mmCIF file of C-alpha atoms and ligand atoms in Angstrom:
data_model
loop_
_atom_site.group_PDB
_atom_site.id
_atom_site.type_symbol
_atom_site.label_atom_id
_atom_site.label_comp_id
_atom_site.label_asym_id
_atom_site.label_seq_id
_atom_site.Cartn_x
_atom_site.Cartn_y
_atom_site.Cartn_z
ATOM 1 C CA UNK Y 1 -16.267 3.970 -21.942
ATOM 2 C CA UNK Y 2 -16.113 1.290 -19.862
ATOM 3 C CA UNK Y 3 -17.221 1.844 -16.361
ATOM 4 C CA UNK Y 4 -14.298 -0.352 -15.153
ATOM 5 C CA UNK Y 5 -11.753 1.458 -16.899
ATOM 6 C CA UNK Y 6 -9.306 3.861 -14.652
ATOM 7 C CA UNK Y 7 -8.219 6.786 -17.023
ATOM 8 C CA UNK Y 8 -8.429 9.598 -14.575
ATOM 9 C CA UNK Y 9 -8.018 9.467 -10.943
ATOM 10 C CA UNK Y 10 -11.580 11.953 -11.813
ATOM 11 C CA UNK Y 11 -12.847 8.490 -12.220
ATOM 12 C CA UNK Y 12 -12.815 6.787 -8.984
ATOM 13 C CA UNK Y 13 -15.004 8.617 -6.077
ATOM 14 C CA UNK Y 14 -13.226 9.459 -2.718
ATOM 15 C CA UNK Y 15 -15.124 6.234 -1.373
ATOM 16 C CA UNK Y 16 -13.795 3.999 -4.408
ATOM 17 C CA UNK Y 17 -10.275 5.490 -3.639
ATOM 18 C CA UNK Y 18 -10.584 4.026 -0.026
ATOM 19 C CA UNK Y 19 -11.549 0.998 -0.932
ATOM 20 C CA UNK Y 20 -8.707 0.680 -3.443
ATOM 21 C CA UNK Y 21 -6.192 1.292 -0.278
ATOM 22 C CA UNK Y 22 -8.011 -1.109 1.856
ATOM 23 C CA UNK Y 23 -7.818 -3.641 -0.977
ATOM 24 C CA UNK Y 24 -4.256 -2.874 -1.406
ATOM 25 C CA UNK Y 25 -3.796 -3.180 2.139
ATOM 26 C CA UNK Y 26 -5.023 -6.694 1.698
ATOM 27 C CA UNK Y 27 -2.729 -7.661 -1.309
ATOM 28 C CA UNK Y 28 0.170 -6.548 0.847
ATOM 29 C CA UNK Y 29 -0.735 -9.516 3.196
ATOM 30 C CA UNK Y 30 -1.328 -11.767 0.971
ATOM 31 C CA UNK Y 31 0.013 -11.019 -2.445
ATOM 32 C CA UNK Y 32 -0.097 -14.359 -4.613
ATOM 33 C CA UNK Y 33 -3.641 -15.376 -5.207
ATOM 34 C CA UNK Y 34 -5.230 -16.924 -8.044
ATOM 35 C CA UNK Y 35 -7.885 -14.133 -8.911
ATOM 36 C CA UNK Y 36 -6.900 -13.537 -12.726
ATOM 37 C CA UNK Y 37 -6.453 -17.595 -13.456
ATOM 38 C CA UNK Y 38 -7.584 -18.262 -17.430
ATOM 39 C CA UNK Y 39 -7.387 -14.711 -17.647
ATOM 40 C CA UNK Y 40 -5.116 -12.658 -19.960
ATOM 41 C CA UNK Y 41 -4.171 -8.644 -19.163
ATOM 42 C CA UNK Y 42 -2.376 -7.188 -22.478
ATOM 43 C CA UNK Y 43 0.108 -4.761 -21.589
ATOM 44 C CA UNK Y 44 1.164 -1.281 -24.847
ATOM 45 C CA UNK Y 45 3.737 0.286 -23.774
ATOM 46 C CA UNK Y 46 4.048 3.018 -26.415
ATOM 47 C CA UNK Y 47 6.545 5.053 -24.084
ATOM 48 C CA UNK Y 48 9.585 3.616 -21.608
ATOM 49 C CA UNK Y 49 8.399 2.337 -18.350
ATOM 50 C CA UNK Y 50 10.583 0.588 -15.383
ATOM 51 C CA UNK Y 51 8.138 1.191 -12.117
ATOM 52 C CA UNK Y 52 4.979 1.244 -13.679
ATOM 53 C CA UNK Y 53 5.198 -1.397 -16.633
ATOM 54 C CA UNK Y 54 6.959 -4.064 -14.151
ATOM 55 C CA UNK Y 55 5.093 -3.460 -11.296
ATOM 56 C CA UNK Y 56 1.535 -4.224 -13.106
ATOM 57 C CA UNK Y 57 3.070 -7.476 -15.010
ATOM 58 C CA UNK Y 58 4.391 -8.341 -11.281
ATOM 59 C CA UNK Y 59 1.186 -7.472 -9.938
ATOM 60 C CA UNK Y 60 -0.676 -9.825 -12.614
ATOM 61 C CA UNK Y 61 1.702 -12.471 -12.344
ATOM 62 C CA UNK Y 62 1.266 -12.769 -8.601
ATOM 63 C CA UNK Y 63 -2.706 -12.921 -9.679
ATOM 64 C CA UNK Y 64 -2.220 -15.607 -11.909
ATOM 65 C CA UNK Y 65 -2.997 -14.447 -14.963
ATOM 66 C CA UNK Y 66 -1.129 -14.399 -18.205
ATOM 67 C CA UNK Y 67 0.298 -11.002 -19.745
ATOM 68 C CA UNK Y 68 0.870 -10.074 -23.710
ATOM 69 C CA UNK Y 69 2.153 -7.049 -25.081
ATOM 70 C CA UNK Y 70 4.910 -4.791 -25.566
ATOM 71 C CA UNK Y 71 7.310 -2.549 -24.418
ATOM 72 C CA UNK Y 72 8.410 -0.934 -27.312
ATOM 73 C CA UNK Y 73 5.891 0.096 -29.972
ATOM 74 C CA UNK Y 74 8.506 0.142 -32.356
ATOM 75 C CA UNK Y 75 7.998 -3.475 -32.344
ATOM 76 C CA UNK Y 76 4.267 -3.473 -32.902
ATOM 77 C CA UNK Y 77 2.214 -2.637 -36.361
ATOM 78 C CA UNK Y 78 2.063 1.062 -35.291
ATOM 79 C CA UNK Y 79 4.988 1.199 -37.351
ATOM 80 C CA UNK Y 80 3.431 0.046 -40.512
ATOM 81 C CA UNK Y 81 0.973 3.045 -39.994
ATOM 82 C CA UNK Y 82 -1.790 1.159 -37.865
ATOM 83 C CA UNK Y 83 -3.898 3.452 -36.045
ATOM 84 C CA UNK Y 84 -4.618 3.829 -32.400
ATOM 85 C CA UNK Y 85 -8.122 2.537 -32.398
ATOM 86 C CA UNK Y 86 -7.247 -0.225 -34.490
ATOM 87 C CA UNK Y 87 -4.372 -1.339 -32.320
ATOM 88 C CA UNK Y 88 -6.791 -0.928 -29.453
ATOM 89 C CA UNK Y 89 -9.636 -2.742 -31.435
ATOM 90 C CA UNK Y 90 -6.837 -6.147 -32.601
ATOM 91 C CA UNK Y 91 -6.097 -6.285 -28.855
ATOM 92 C CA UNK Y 92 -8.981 -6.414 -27.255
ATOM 93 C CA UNK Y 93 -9.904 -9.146 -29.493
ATOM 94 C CA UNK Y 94 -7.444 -11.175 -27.245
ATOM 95 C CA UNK Y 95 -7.666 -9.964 -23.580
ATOM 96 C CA UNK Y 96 -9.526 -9.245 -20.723
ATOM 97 C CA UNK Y 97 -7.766 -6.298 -19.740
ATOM 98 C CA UNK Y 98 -5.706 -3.450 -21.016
ATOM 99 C CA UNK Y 99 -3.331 -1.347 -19.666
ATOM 100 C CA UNK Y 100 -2.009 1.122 -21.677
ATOM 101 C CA UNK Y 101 0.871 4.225 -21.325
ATOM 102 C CA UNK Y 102 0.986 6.484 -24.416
ATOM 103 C CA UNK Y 103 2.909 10.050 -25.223
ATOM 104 C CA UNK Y 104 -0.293 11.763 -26.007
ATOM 105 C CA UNK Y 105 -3.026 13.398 -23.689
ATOM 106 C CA UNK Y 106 -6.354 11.862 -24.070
ATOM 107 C CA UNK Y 107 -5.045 8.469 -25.745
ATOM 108 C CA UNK Y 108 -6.157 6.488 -22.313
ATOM 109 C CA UNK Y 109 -9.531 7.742 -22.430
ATOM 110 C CA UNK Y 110 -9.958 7.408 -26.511
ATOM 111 C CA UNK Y 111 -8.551 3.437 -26.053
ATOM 112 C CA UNK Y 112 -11.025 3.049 -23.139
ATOM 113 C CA UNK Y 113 -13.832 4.167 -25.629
ATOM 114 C CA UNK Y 114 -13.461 1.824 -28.427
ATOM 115 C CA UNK Y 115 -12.065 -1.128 -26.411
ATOM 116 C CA UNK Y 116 -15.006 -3.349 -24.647
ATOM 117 C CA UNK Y 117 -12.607 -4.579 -21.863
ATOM 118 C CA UNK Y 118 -11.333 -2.219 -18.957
ATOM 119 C CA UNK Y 119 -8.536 -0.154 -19.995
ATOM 120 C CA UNK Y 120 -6.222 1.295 -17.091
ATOM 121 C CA UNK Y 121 -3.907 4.315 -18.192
ATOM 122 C CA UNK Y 122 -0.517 3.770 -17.127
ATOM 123 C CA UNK Y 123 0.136 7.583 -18.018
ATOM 124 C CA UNK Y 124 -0.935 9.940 -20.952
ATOM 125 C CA UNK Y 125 1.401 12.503 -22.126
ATOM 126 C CA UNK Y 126 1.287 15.377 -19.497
ATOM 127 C CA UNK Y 127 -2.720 14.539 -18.290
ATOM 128 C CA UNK Y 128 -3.110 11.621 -15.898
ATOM 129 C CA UNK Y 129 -0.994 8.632 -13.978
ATOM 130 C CA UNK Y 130 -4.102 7.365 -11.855
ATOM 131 C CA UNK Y 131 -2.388 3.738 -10.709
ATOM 132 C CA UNK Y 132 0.753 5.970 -9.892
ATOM 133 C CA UNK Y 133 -1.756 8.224 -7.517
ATOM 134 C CA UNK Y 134 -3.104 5.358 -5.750
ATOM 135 C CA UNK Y 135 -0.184 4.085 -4.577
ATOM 136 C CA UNK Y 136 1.015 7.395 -3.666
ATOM 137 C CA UNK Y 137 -1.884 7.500 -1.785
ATOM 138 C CA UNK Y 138 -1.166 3.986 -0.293
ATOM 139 C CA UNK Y 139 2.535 5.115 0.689
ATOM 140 C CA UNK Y 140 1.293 8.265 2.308
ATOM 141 C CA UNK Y 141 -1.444 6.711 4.190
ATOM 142 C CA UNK Y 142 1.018 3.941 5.216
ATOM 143 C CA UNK Y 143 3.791 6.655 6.469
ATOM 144 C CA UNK Y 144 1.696 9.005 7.853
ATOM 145 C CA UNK Y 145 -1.565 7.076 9.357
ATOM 146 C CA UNK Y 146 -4.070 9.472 7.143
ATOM 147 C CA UNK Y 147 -4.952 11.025 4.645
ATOM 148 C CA UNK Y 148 -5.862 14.333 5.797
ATOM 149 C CA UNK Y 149 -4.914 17.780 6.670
ATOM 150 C CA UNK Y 150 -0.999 17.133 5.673
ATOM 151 C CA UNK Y 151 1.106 19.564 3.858
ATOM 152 C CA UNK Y 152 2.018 18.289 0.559
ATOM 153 C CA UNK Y 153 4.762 19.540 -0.641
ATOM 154 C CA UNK Y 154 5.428 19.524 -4.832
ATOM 155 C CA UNK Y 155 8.644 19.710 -6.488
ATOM 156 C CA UNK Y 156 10.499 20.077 -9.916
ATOM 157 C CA UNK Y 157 8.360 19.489 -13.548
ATOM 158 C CA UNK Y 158 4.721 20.707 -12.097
ATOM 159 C CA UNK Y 159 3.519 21.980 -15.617
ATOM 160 C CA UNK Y 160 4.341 18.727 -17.157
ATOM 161 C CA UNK Y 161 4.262 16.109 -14.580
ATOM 162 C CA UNK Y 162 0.803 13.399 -15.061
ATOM 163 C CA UNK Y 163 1.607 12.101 -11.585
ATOM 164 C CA UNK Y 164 1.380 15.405 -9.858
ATOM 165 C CA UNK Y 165 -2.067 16.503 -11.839
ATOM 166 C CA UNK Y 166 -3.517 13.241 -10.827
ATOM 167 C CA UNK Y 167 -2.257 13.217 -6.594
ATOM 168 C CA UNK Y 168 -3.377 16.920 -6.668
ATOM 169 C CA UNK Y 169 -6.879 15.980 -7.547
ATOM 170 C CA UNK Y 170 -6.918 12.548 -5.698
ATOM 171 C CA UNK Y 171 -5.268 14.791 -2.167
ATOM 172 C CA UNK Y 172 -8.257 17.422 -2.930
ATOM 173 C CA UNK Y 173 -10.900 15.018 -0.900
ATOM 174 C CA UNK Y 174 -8.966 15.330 2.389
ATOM 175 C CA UNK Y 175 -7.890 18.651 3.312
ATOM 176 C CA UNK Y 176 -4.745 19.125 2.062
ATOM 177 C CA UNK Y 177 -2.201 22.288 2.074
ATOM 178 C CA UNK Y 178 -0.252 22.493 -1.587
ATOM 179 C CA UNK Y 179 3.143 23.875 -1.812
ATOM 180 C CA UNK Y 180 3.862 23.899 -4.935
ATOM 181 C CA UNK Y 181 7.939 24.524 -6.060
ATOM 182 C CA UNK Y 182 8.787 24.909 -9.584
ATOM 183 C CA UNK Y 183 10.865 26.748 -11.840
ATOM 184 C CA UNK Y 184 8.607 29.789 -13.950
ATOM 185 C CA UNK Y 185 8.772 27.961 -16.964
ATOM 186 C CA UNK Y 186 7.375 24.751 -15.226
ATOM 187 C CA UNK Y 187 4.878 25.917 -12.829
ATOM 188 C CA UNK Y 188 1.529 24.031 -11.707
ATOM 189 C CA UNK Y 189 -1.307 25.239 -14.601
ATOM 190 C CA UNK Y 190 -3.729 27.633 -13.747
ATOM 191 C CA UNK Y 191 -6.295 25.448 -14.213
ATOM 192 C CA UNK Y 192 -5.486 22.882 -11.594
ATOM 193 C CA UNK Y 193 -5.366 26.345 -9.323
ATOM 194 C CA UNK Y 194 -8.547 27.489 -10.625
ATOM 195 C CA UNK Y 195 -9.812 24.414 -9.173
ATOM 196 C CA UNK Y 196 -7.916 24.473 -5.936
ATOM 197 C CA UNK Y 197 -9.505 28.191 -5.846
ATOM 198 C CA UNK Y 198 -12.439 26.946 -6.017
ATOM 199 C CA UNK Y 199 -12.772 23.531 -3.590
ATOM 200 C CA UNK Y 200 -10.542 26.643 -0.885
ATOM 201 C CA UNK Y 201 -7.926 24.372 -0.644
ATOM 202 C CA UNK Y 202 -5.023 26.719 -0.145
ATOM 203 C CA UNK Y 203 -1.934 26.474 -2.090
ATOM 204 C CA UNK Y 204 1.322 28.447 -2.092
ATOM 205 C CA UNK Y 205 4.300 28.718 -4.650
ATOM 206 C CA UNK Y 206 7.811 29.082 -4.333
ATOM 207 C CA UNK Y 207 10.756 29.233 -6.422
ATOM 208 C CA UNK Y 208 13.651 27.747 -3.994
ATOM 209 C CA UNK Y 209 13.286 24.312 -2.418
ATOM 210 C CA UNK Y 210 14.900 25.512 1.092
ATOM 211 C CA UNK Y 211 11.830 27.865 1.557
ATOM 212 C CA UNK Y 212 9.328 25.100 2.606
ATOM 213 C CA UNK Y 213 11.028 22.085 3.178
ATOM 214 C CA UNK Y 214 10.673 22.222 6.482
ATOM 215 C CA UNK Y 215 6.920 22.593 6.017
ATOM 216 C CA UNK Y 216 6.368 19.295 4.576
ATOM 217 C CA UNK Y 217 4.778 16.322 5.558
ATOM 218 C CA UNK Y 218 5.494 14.512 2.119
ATOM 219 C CA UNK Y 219 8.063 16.099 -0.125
ATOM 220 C CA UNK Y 220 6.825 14.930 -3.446
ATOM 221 C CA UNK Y 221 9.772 15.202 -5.755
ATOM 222 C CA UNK Y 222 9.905 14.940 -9.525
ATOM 223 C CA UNK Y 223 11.925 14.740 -12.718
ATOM 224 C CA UNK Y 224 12.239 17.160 -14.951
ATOM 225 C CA UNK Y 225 11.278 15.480 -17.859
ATOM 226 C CA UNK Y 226 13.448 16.307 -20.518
ATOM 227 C CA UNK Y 227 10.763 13.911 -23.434
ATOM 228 C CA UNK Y 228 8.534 16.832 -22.373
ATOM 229 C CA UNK Y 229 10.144 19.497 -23.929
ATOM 230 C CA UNK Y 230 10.131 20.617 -27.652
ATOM 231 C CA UNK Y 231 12.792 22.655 -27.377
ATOM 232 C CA UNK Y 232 16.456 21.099 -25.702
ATOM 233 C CA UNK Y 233 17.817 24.579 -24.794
ATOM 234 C CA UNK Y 234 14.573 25.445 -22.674
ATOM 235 C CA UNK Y 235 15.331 21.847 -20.904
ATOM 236 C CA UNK Y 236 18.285 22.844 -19.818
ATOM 237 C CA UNK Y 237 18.178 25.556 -18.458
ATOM 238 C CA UNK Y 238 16.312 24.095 -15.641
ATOM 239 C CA UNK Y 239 17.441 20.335 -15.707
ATOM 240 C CA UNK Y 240 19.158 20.356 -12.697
ATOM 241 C CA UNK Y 241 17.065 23.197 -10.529
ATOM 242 C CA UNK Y 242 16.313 21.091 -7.797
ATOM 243 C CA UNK Y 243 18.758 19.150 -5.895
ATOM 244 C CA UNK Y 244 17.591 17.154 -2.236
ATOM 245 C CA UNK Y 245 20.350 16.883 -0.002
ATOM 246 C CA UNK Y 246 20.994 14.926 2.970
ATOM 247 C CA UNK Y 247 21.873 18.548 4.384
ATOM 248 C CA UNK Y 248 19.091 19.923 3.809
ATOM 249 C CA UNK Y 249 16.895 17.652 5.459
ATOM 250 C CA UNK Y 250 18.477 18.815 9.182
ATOM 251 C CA UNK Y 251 14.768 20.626 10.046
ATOM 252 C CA UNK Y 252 12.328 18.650 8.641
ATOM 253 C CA UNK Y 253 9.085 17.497 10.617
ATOM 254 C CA UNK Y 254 10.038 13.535 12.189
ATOM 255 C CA UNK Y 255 7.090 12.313 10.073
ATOM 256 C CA UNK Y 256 7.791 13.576 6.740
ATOM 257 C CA UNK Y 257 8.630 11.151 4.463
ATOM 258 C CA UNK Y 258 10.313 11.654 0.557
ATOM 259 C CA UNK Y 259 8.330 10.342 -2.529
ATOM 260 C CA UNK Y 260 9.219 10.096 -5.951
ATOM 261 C CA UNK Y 261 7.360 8.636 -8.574
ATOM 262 C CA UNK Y 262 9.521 9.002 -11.060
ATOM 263 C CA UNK Y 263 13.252 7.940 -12.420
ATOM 264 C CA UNK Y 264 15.684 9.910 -10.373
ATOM 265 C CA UNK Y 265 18.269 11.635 -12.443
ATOM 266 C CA UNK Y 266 19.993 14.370 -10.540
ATOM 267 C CA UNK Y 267 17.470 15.628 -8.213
ATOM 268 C CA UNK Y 268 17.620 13.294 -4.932
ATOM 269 C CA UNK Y 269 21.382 13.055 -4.393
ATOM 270 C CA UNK Y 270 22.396 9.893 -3.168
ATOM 271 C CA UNK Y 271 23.417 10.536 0.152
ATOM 272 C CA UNK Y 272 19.247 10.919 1.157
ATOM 273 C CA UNK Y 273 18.578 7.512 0.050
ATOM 274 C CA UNK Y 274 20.048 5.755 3.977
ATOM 275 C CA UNK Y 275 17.594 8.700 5.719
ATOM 276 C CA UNK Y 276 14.651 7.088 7.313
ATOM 277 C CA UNK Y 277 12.554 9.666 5.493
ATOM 278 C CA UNK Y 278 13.630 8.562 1.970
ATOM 279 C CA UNK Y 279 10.762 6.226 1.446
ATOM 280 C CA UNK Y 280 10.892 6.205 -2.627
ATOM 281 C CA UNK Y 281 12.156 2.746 -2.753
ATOM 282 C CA UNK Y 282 8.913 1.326 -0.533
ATOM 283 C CA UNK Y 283 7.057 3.488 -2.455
ATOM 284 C CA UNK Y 284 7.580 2.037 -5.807
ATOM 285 C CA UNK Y 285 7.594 -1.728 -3.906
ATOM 286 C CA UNK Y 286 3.482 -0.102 -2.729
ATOM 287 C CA UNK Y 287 2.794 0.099 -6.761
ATOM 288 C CA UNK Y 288 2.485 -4.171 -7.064
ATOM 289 C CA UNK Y 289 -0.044 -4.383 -3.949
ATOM 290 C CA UNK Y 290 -1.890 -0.630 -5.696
ATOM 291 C CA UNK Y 291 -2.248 -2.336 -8.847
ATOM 292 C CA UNK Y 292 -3.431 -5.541 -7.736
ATOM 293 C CA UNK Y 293 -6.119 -4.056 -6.264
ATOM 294 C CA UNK Y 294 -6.788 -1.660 -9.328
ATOM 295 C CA UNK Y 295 -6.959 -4.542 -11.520
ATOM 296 C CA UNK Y 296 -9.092 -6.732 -8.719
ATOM 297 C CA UNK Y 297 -12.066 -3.299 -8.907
ATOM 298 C CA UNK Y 298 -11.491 -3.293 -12.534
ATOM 299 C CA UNK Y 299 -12.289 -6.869 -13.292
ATOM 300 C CA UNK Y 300 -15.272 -6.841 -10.602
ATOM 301 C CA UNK Y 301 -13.001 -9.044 -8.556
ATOM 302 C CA UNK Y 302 -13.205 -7.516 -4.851
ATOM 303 C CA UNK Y 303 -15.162 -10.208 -3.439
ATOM 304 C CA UNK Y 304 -13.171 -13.241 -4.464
ATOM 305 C CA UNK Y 305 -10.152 -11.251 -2.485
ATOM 306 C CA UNK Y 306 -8.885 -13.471 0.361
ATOM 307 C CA UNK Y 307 -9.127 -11.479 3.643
HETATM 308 N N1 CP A 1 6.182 6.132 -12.117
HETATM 309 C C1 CP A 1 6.543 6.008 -13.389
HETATM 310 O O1 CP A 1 5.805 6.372 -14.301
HETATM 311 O O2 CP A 1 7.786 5.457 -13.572
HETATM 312 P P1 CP A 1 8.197 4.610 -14.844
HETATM 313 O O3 CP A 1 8.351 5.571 -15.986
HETATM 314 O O4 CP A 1 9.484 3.911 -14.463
HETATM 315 O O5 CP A 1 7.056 3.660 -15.109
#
C-alpha cells in the first residue's frame, strides 16, 4: 500500500488525526491556494455521492488542481467487464491521486495496493468513511472545544453504517462515552464492542431515542440505508424508526450539537433544522476544509500550507 493512502481511519495515528484538524483549521482561513497546481486527482465514483464526491472536487478545485473521473460507473469500462485492479491500474496511469467510493468492503484498501499513487476511500460498502470521520472530528472539535470525555451519542443504521465504524474508532483516542441506539436488526457489531471492551471505553445500548437524548453531547444521527439491505421487507420494517423532533430536543445539554453525515430522508424532521444545535449543514460545509487537508498529508504537502 501506499503509506499516503487513507483507507481506514486505523491508518492515521491519534497525532496524525490532530494534525489533520489543525491543517483543516488552516484551510478554513484560507481555502484557495495553489498547492495541487500541474497536478491531477482522479475521482471513481462507483456508488452515488452528493457530500462526499462534491466536497473533495470543491476541495481540489480550491487547491488548484485538475479533477477526472466519474460519477457513475455505468459510464466507465466496468461495464464491458473490466476488473477492479485494472480500472485502478488505467487510472493511475494518469493521476496523482485517487479517491475512490465503492459498494464493496475492502475495495479501498485492494485499489490502494495495486495503485502507486495515494488512494483515499471515500467509503467501502459497510467498512470505513475515514475523510467523513475527520471532519466529524473537525465539526465536533469546532462545537464543542475538544475532543475528549463527551458523550457520543449513535443513532439509526449502526450495523451497516461506514461512517459510524470509522468515528467510533477515530473517538476511541479521547475518552469517549458510546450510546449506541439502534433497532435489533441494526445494532453496532460485536466486534467494534469487543474492542470498546477491551480499550474500557464504556458503551451503552438502547432501543428508543427519548432514553438518552438528553445525555448527549453530539447526537450522531444516521440513515437507514435502504442499498444496504438484501432483503426490501427487512428495510422496512425499520425505515422510519427514528424520527428527531424539534420537541424532543426541550432537555438537551446547551452544548450538544446534531450531526449527520449522511442524506436525510425521514429521520431529522424539518422543524430541527432553525435549532442552534442542528449543525449538519456546517458540518457537511467542514468536509471541503477536512479534505483539503487530507489530500495536503496525502500528497506530502503540509509544509507548502500557507499559515
Ligand atoms: N457523507 C456521505 O457519504 O454522503 P454522500 O453519500 O452524499 O457522499
Amino acid at each position: 500500500m501506499n503509506s499516503r493512502s487513507l483507507v481506514s481511519i486505523e491508518d492515521y495515528s491519534k497525532e496524525e488525526m490532530l494534525e489533520v484538524l489543525e491543517l483543516a483549521s488552516e484551510f478554513e482561513k484560507n481555502p484557495n491556494q495553489d498547492l495541487l497546481k500541474g497536478k491531477v486527482a482522479a475521482s471513481l465514483f462507483f456508488e452515488p455521492s452528493t457530500r462526499t464526491r462534491l466536497s473533495f472536487e470543491t476541495a481540489i478545485n480550491r487547491l488548484g488542481g485538475r479533477i477526472v473521473g466519474f460519477s457513475d460507473a455505468s459510464s466507465s469500462s466496468v461495464t464491458k467487464g473490466e476488473t477492479l485492479k485494472d480500472t485502478i491500474k488505467m487510472v493511475d496511469n494518469y493521476c496523482d491521486l485517487i479517491i475512490m467510493r465503492h459498494p464493496v468492503e475492502g475495495a479501498a484498501r485492494y485499489a490502494s495496493e495495486v495503485a502507486e499513487h495515494p488512494v483515499l476511500n471515500a467509503g467501502d460498502g459497510a467498512n470505513q468513511h475515514p475523510s467523513q470521520t475527520m471532519l466529524d472530528l473537525y465539526s465536533i472539535y469546532k462545537t464543542q472545544g475538544t475532543l475528549e470525555n463527551l458523550h457520543i451519542c449513535m443513532v439509526g443504521d449502526l450495523k451497516y453504517g461506514r461512517t459510524v465504524h470509522s468515528l467510533l474508532q477515530a473517538m476511541s483516542h479521547f475518552h469517549p462515552t458510546f450510546h449506541f441506539v439502534a433497532p435489533e436488526s441494526l445494532k453496532m457489531p460485536e466486534a467494534y464492542k469487543l474492542n470498546l471492551n477491551k480499550l474500557n471505553i464504556p458503551y451503552f445500548e438502547y432501543t428508543e431515542l427519548d432514553e438518552v437524548v438528553d445525555r448527549a453531547d453530539i447526537l450522531y444521527m444516521t440513515r437507514v440505508q435502504r442499498e444496504r439491505f438484501a432483503d426490501p421487507l427487512e428495510y422496512e420494517k425499520v425505515k422510519n424508526v427514528y424520527i428527531l423532533r424539534n420537541a424532543m430536543l426541550a432537555n438537551t445539554k446547551e452544548n450538544m450539537r446534531i450531526l449527520h453525515p449522511l442524506p436525510r430522508v425521514n429521520e431529522i424532521d424539518p422543524d430541527v433544522d432553525d435549532s442552534v444545535k442542528a449543525y449538519y449543514f456546517e458540518q457537511a460545509r467542514n468536509g471541503v476544509f477536512a479534505r483539503q487537508a487530507i489530500i495536503a498529508k496525502a500528497l506530502g504537502l503540509e509544509k507548502q500550507i500557507a499559515r
